[in-house]
């Protein structure tokens, strides 16, 4: 039996991890704390660590894990920008879940877009208050509009398929364009200039950091809708806010936020907001924020647990490894 320290546990994580873990002789020690230099000691005595998007796996955490004889980190997510891979080399083998359900995220992106442009979030509140007025509820149609998709990997492709179903024109940008995808690839500048809707589906890297910034906001069509279900720091939140204030940006749908790590997944209702930029964004009538929930479907949770347990089993059983991430 191997024991894995499972950081940043939420109630919805447990069922599937217990189910797949039991079948593979892996026991999870569920911890509420996020993984960071202050909490890493909680992993003492465990054989490995399982972490999530807002845990901090920096050099000091990696060194601490190494000193505890822990050699495996299973990320239960696709992105791993919060792991210092350069430092992990030779100390910690890192695994991730590359594709649990691209449809979960792509469908959430479309759900946010439709909610925003058809004012469903406002209608929900109005009708519950017996307010059946339609003033201020005029939306626009997606049919015939141009959507710019940044990143045409698994999620970007699923999103493109959905957009095609709505009769939209697709423009795509990818640093490594896919040869088997029937889509018009254009420069990032052309995508920003010609798209009615821009949706981010690329990973966060030094290159993609603040891809939407004050210069690129200027390139946007007036009234453009921005969707980010990828990683918060792809967008400079201050530049986004300026774009909303100047009416350049017509609406914004965020499932991720640059400074989300101390805020998202937790209940701060009743607290005075500590992040003024987020508070101002939430105050805007044309901004919708969800709390990094695009992945959260029954199908995706089962798939994440199954792949994570499989990644760990292969490591412990010396079987051919899958889904290992290393510095490219
Ligand atoms: P993927 O690896 O299948 O596709 C990523 C695509 O981005 C690839 O085609 C790659 O060539 C491209 N790319 C890499 N660097 C780029 C750059 N600088 N500019 C433009 N394109 C670039 O990844 P997948 O599964 O489609 O996931 C995309 C992102 O979605 C993940 O990196 C993660 O950050 C985010 N995500 C968010 C979730 C949520 O719950 N909100 C859940 C899962 C993933």
Coordinates of C-alpha atoms and ligand atoms in Angstrom, one line a residue:
X1 CA 0.0 0.0 0.0
X2 CA 1.4 3.4 -1.0
X3 CA 0.3 6.6 0.7
X4 CA 0.0 9.9 -1.2
X5 CA -0.3 13.3 0.4
X6 CA -3.3 14.9 -1.4
X7 CA -3.0 18.7 -1.0
X8 CA -5.8 21.3 -1.4
X9 CA -8.6 18.7 -1.0
X10 CA -12.1 19.7 -1.8
X11 CA -15.2 17.5 -0.9
X12 CA -15.8 16.7 -4.6
X13 CA -12.3 15.2 -5.0
X14 CA -12.6 12.3 -2.6
X15 CA -15.2 9.9 -4.1
X16 CA -13.4 9.1 -7.3
X17 CA -9.9 9.2 -5.8
X18 CA -10.9 6.7 -3.1
X19 CA -12.6 4.5 -5.7
X20 CA -9.7 4.3 -8.1
X21 CA -7.0 4.4 -5.3
X22 CA -8.6 1.4 -3.5
X23 CA -8.5 -0.6 -6.7
X24 CA -4.8 0.1 -7.1
X25 CA -3.7 -0.2 -3.5
X26 CA -3.0 3.5 -3.2
X27 CA -4.3 5.4 -0.2
X28 CA -4.7 9.1 -0.3
X29 CA -4.1 11.3 2.8
X30 CA -6.5 14.1 2.1
X31 CA -5.2 17.5 3.3
X32 CA -7.1 20.7 3.2
X33 CA -3.9 22.8 3.0
X34 CA -2.5 24.0 -0.3
X35 CA 1.0 22.7 -0.9
X36 CA 3.6 25.4 -0.2
X37 CA 6.8 25.8 1.8
X38 CA 4.7 26.2 5.0
X39 CA 2.6 23.0 4.5
X40 CA 5.0 20.7 2.8
X41 CA 5.9 19.0 6.1
X42 CA 2.4 17.4 6.1
X43 CA 3.7 15.1 3.4
X44 CA 6.2 13.5 5.8
X45 CA 5.9 9.7 5.8
X46 CA 4.1 9.6 2.5
X47 CA 5.4 7.9 -0.7
X48 CA 4.3 10.7 -3.1
X49 CA 2.3 13.9 -3.5
X50 CA -0.7 14.8 -5.4
X51 CA -1.2 18.6 -6.1
X52 CA -3.5 20.9 -8.1
X53 CA -3.4 24.2 -10.0
X54 CA -2.9 26.7 -7.2
X55 CA -0.4 24.7 -5.1
X56 CA 3.1 26.0 -5.1
X57 CA 5.8 23.5 -6.2
X58 CA 8.8 25.8 -6.2
X59 CA 12.5 25.0 -5.5
X60 CA 12.1 25.0 -1.7
X61 CA 9.1 22.7 -1.8
X62 CA 10.9 20.3 -4.1
X63 CA 14.0 20.2 -1.9
X64 CA 11.8 19.5 1.2
X65 CA 10.0 16.7 -0.6
X66 CA 13.3 15.3 -1.7
X67 CA 14.7 15.4 1.8
X68 CA 11.6 13.3 2.9
X69 CA 12.5 10.7 0.3
X70 CA 9.5 11.6 -1.9
X71 CA 10.2 11.1 -5.5
X72 CA 6.9 11.5 -7.3
X73 CA 4.5 14.4 -7.8
X74 CA 1.2 13.6 -9.5
X75 CA -0.5 16.8 -10.7
X76 CA -4.3 16.2 -10.9
X77 CA -4.7 18.7 -13.7
X78 CA -3.5 19.5 -17.2
X79 CA -1.4 22.7 -16.6
X80 CA 1.8 22.5 -14.5
X81 CA 3.1 26.1 -14.7
X82 CA 3.1 26.1 -10.9
X83 CA 5.8 23.4 -10.8
X84 CA 9.5 24.4 -11.1
X85 CA 10.4 21.7 -13.6
X86 CA 14.0 22.9 -14.0
X87 CA 14.5 22.3 -10.3
X88 CA 12.5 19.1 -10.2
X89 CA 14.9 17.4 -12.7
X90 CA 16.7 14.5 -11.0
X91 CA 14.8 14.9 -7.8
X92 CA 11.1 14.5 -8.4
X93 CA 9.3 12.8 -11.3
X94 CA 6.3 14.9 -12.3
X95 CA 3.1 13.6 -13.9
X96 CA 0.0 15.3 -15.1
X97 CA -3.4 14.5 -16.6
X98 CA -3.1 15.8 -20.2
X99 CA -6.6 15.2 -21.4
X100 CA -9.4 14.4 -19.0
X101 CA -12.2 16.0 -20.8
X102 CA -11.5 18.8 -23.2
X103 CA -15.3 19.0 -23.6
X104 CA -15.7 20.0 -20.0
X105 CA -13.7 23.2 -20.5
X106 CA -14.8 23.9 -24.1
X107 CA -18.5 23.6 -23.1
X108 CA -17.9 25.9 -20.1
X109 CA -16.3 28.5 -22.4
X110 CA -19.4 28.4 -24.6
X111 CA -21.7 28.4 -21.6
X112 CA -20.1 31.6 -20.3
X113 CA -20.2 33.2 -23.7
X114 CA -23.9 32.5 -24.2
X115 CA -24.7 33.5 -20.7
X116 CA -22.9 36.8 -21.2
X117 CA -24.2 37.9 -24.6
X118 CA -27.8 36.7 -24.0
X119 CA -27.8 38.3 -20.5
X120 CA -28.9 35.0 -18.9
X121 CA -27.1 35.9 -15.6
X122 CA -29.3 39.0 -15.4
X123 CA -32.5 37.3 -16.4
X124 CA -32.0 34.6 -13.8
X125 CA -31.8 37.3 -11.0
X126 CA -34.6 39.5 -12.5
X127 CA -37.3 36.8 -12.9
X128 CA -36.6 35.4 -9.5
X129 CA -37.5 38.9 -8.2
X130 CA -40.7 38.9 -10.4
X131 CA -39.1 41.5 -12.6
X132 CA -40.1 40.6 -16.2
X133 CA -38.8 43.7 -17.9
X134 CA -36.6 43.3 -20.9
X135 CA -34.9 46.7 -20.8
X136 CA -31.2 46.3 -21.1
X137 CA -31.4 42.7 -22.1
X138 CA -30.7 43.0 -25.8
X139 CA -28.1 40.5 -26.9
X140 CA -26.4 39.5 -30.1
X141 CA -26.3 36.4 -32.2
X142 CA -23.2 34.2 -32.6
X143 CA -24.2 33.0 -36.1
X144 CA -21.9 34.7 -38.7
X145 CA -19.6 36.2 -36.0
X146 CA -15.8 35.7 -36.0
X147 CA -14.2 33.8 -33.1
X148 CA -10.5 34.0 -32.6
X149 CA -9.2 30.8 -30.9
X150 CA -5.7 31.1 -29.3
X151 CA -4.3 27.6 -28.8
X152 CA -5.7 24.8 -31.0
X153 CA -4.8 21.8 -28.8
X154 CA -7.4 19.5 -27.3
X155 CA -9.6 22.1 -25.7
X156 CA -9.2 24.7 -28.5
X157 CA -10.2 22.0 -31.1
X158 CA -13.3 21.1 -29.0
X159 CA -14.2 24.7 -28.7
X160 CA -13.8 25.2 -32.5
X161 CA -16.2 22.3 -33.1
X162 CA -18.8 23.9 -30.9
X163 CA -18.4 27.3 -32.5
X164 CA -18.8 25.7 -36.0
X165 CA -22.1 24.3 -34.8
X166 CA -23.2 27.9 -34.2
X167 CA -22.3 28.9 -37.7
X168 CA -19.3 31.1 -36.6
X169 CA -16.2 31.9 -38.7
X170 CA -13.1 30.7 -37.0
X171 CA -9.6 32.3 -37.0
X172 CA -6.9 30.5 -35.1
X173 CA -3.5 31.2 -33.7
X174 CA -1.1 28.6 -32.3
X175 CA 2.6 28.7 -31.8
X176 CA 2.7 25.2 -33.2
X177 CA -0.2 25.0 -35.8
X178 CA -1.8 21.6 -36.2
X179 CA -1.4 20.2 -39.7
X180 CA -4.5 18.0 -39.5
X181 CA -6.9 20.8 -38.4
X182 CA -9.0 22.4 -41.1
X183 CA -8.9 25.9 -39.8
X184 CA -7.6 29.3 -40.9
X185 CA -4.4 30.1 -38.9
X186 CA -3.5 33.8 -38.8
X187 CA -1.1 36.0 -37.0
X188 CA -1.9 36.9 -33.4
X189 CA -2.3 40.5 -34.5
X190 CA -4.8 39.7 -37.2
X191 CA -6.7 37.5 -34.8
X192 CA -7.0 40.3 -32.3
X193 CA -8.0 42.8 -35.0
X194 CA -10.6 40.7 -36.8
X195 CA -12.3 38.7 -34.0
X196 CA -15.7 39.5 -32.4
X197 CA -14.9 37.0 -29.7
X198 CA -11.4 35.9 -28.5
X199 CA -11.0 32.7 -26.5
X200 CA -7.8 31.6 -24.9
X201 CA -6.9 27.9 -24.9
X202 CA -3.1 27.9 -24.8
X203 CA -0.8 27.1 -21.8
X204 CA 0.8 29.8 -19.6
X205 CA 4.5 30.1 -20.5
X206 CA 6.9 33.0 -20.4
X207 CA 6.0 33.6 -24.0
X208 CA 2.2 33.6 -23.5
X209 CA 2.4 35.7 -20.3
X210 CA 0.1 38.8 -20.6
X211 CA -0.7 38.0 -24.2
X212 CA -3.6 40.3 -23.8
X213 CA -2.0 43.6 -22.6
X214 CA -2.5 47.3 -23.2
X215 CA -1.1 47.1 -26.7
X216 CA -3.1 44.1 -27.8
X217 CA -6.3 45.5 -26.2
X218 CA -5.8 48.5 -28.5
X219 CA -5.9 46.0 -31.5
X220 CA -9.3 44.6 -30.6
X221 CA -12.5 45.3 -32.4
X222 CA -14.6 47.7 -30.4
X223 CA -17.1 45.6 -28.4
X224 CA -15.0 42.4 -28.6
X225 CA -15.8 39.6 -26.1
X226 CA -12.9 38.1 -24.2
X227 CA -13.1 34.5 -22.8
X228 CA -10.4 33.0 -20.7
X229 CA -10.7 29.5 -19.4
X230 CA -7.0 28.7 -19.7
X231 CA -4.7 30.5 -17.2
X232 CA -5.2 33.9 -15.6
X233 CA -1.9 35.4 -16.3
X234 CA -2.5 35.1 -20.1
X235 CA -4.3 38.4 -19.5
X236 CA -3.0 41.5 -17.8
X237 CA -6.0 42.2 -15.6
X238 CA -5.3 45.9 -15.3
X239 CA -5.2 46.3 -19.1
X240 CA -8.4 44.2 -19.3
X241 CA -10.1 46.6 -16.9
X242 CA -8.9 49.6 -18.8
X243 CA -10.3 48.1 -22.0
X244 CA -13.6 47.5 -20.3
X245 CA -13.7 51.0 -18.9
X246 CA -12.9 52.5 -22.3
X247 CA -15.7 50.4 -23.9
X248 CA -13.2 48.8 -26.2
X249 CA -14.0 45.4 -24.6
X250 CA -17.7 44.6 -24.8
X251 CA -17.8 41.7 -22.4
X252 CA -15.5 39.4 -20.5
X253 CA -15.9 35.8 -19.3
X254 CA -13.2 34.7 -16.9
X255 CA -12.9 31.2 -15.4
X256 CA -9.3 32.0 -14.4
X257 CA -7.7 35.1 -12.9
X258 CA -4.2 36.3 -12.7
X259 CA -4.2 36.5 -8.9
X260 CA -6.6 33.6 -8.3
X261 CA -4.4 31.4 -6.2
X262 CA -5.3 32.9 -2.8
X263 CA -8.9 33.5 -3.7
X264 CA -10.5 30.9 -6.0
X265 CA -12.0 27.7 -4.6
X266 CA -12.6 29.3 -1.2
X267 CA -15.6 31.1 0.4
X268 CA -14.9 34.7 1.1
X269 CA -18.5 35.9 1.3
X270 CA -18.8 38.3 4.2
X271 CA -15.2 39.4 3.8
X272 CA -14.0 42.8 2.6
X273 CA -12.5 42.0 -0.8
X274 CA -8.7 42.1 -0.7
X275 CA -8.1 42.3 -4.4
X276 CA -9.4 45.6 -5.8
X277 CA -8.9 44.7 -9.4
X278 CA -11.0 41.5 -9.0
X279 CA -13.6 43.5 -7.0
X280 CA -13.8 46.1 -9.8
X281 CA -14.1 43.5 -12.5
X282 CA -16.9 41.8 -10.6
X283 CA -18.6 45.1 -10.2
X284 CA -18.8 45.5 -14.0
X285 CA -22.2 44.6 -15.6
X286 CA -20.5 42.9 -18.6
X287 CA -18.0 40.7 -16.7
X288 CA -18.8 37.1 -15.6
X289 CA -16.4 35.3 -13.3
X290 CA -16.5 31.6 -12.4
X291 CA -14.0 30.1 -10.0
X292 CA -11.8 27.9 -12.1
X293 CA -14.7 25.5 -12.5
X294 CA -14.5 24.7 -16.2
X295 CA -13.1 21.3 -15.5
X296 CA -15.7 20.4 -12.9
X297 CA -17.9 17.7 -14.5
X298 CA -18.7 14.2 -13.2
X299 CA -17.0 12.8 -16.3
X300 CA -13.8 14.9 -15.9
X301 CA -13.5 14.1 -12.1
X302 CA -13.7 10.4 -12.8
X303 CA -11.2 10.7 -15.7
X304 CA -8.8 12.8 -13.6
X305 CA -8.8 10.3 -10.7
X306 CA -8.4 7.3 -13.0
X307 CA -5.4 8.8 -14.9
X308 CA -3.7 10.2 -11.8
X309 CA -3.9 6.8 -10.0
X310 CA -2.7 5.1 -13.2
X311 CA 0.3 7.6 -13.4
X312 CA 1.2 6.7 -9.8
X313 CA 0.8 3.0 -10.2
X314 CA 3.1 2.9 -13.2
X315 CA 5.7 4.8 -11.2
X316 CA 5.5 2.6 -8.2
X317 CA 5.3 -0.7 -10.2
X318 CA 8.2 0.3 -12.5
X319 CA 6.0 0.0 -15.5
X320 CA 6.5 2.1 -18.7
X321 CA 5.7 5.7 -17.6
X322 CA 2.9 7.8 -19.1
X323 CA 2.1 11.5 -18.8
X324 CA 5.5 12.4 -17.4
X325 CA 6.3 16.1 -17.7
X326 CA 9.9 17.3 -18.1
X327 CA 11.5 20.5 -19.1
X328 CA 11.5 20.7 -22.9
Ligands
LIG1 P1 -3.0 21.2 -25.2 O1 -1.6 21.0 -24.8 O2 -3.8 20.1 -25.9 O3 -3.1 22.5 -26.2 C1 -2.4 23.7 -26.0 C2 -2.2 24.3 -27.4 O4 -1.6 25.6 -27.1 C3 -1.2 23.5 -28.3 O5 -1.7 23.4 -29.6 C4 0.1 24.4 -28.3 O6 0.8 24.3 -29.5 C5 -0.5 25.8 -28.1 N1 0.5 26.8 -27.6 C6 1.6 26.5 -26.8 N2 2.2 27.7 -26.6 C7 1.5 28.7 -27.2 C8 1.7 30.1 -27.4 N3 2.7 30.7 -26.8 N4 0.8 30.7 -28.2 C9 -0.3 30.1 -28.8 N5 -0.5 28.7 -28.6 C10 0.4 28.1 -27.9 O7 -3.7 21.8 -23.9 P2 -5.3 21.7 -23.6 O8 -5.7 20.4 -23.0 O9 -6.0 22.2 -24.8 O10 -5.4 22.8 -22.5 C11 -5.2 24.2 -22.7 C12 -5.0 24.9 -21.4 O11 -6.3 25.0 -20.8 C13 -4.1 24.3 -20.4 O12 -2.8 24.7 -20.6 C14 -4.6 24.8 -19.1 O13 -3.9 26.0 -18.8 C15 -6.1 25.2 -19.4 N6 -7.0 24.3 -18.6 C16 -8.0 25.0 -17.9 C17 -8.9 24.3 -17.2 C18 -10.0 24.9 -16.3 O14 -10.7 24.3 -15.5 N7 -10.2 26.2 -16.5 C19 -8.9 22.8 -17.2 C20 -7.9 22.2 -18.1 C21 -7.0 23.0 -18.8

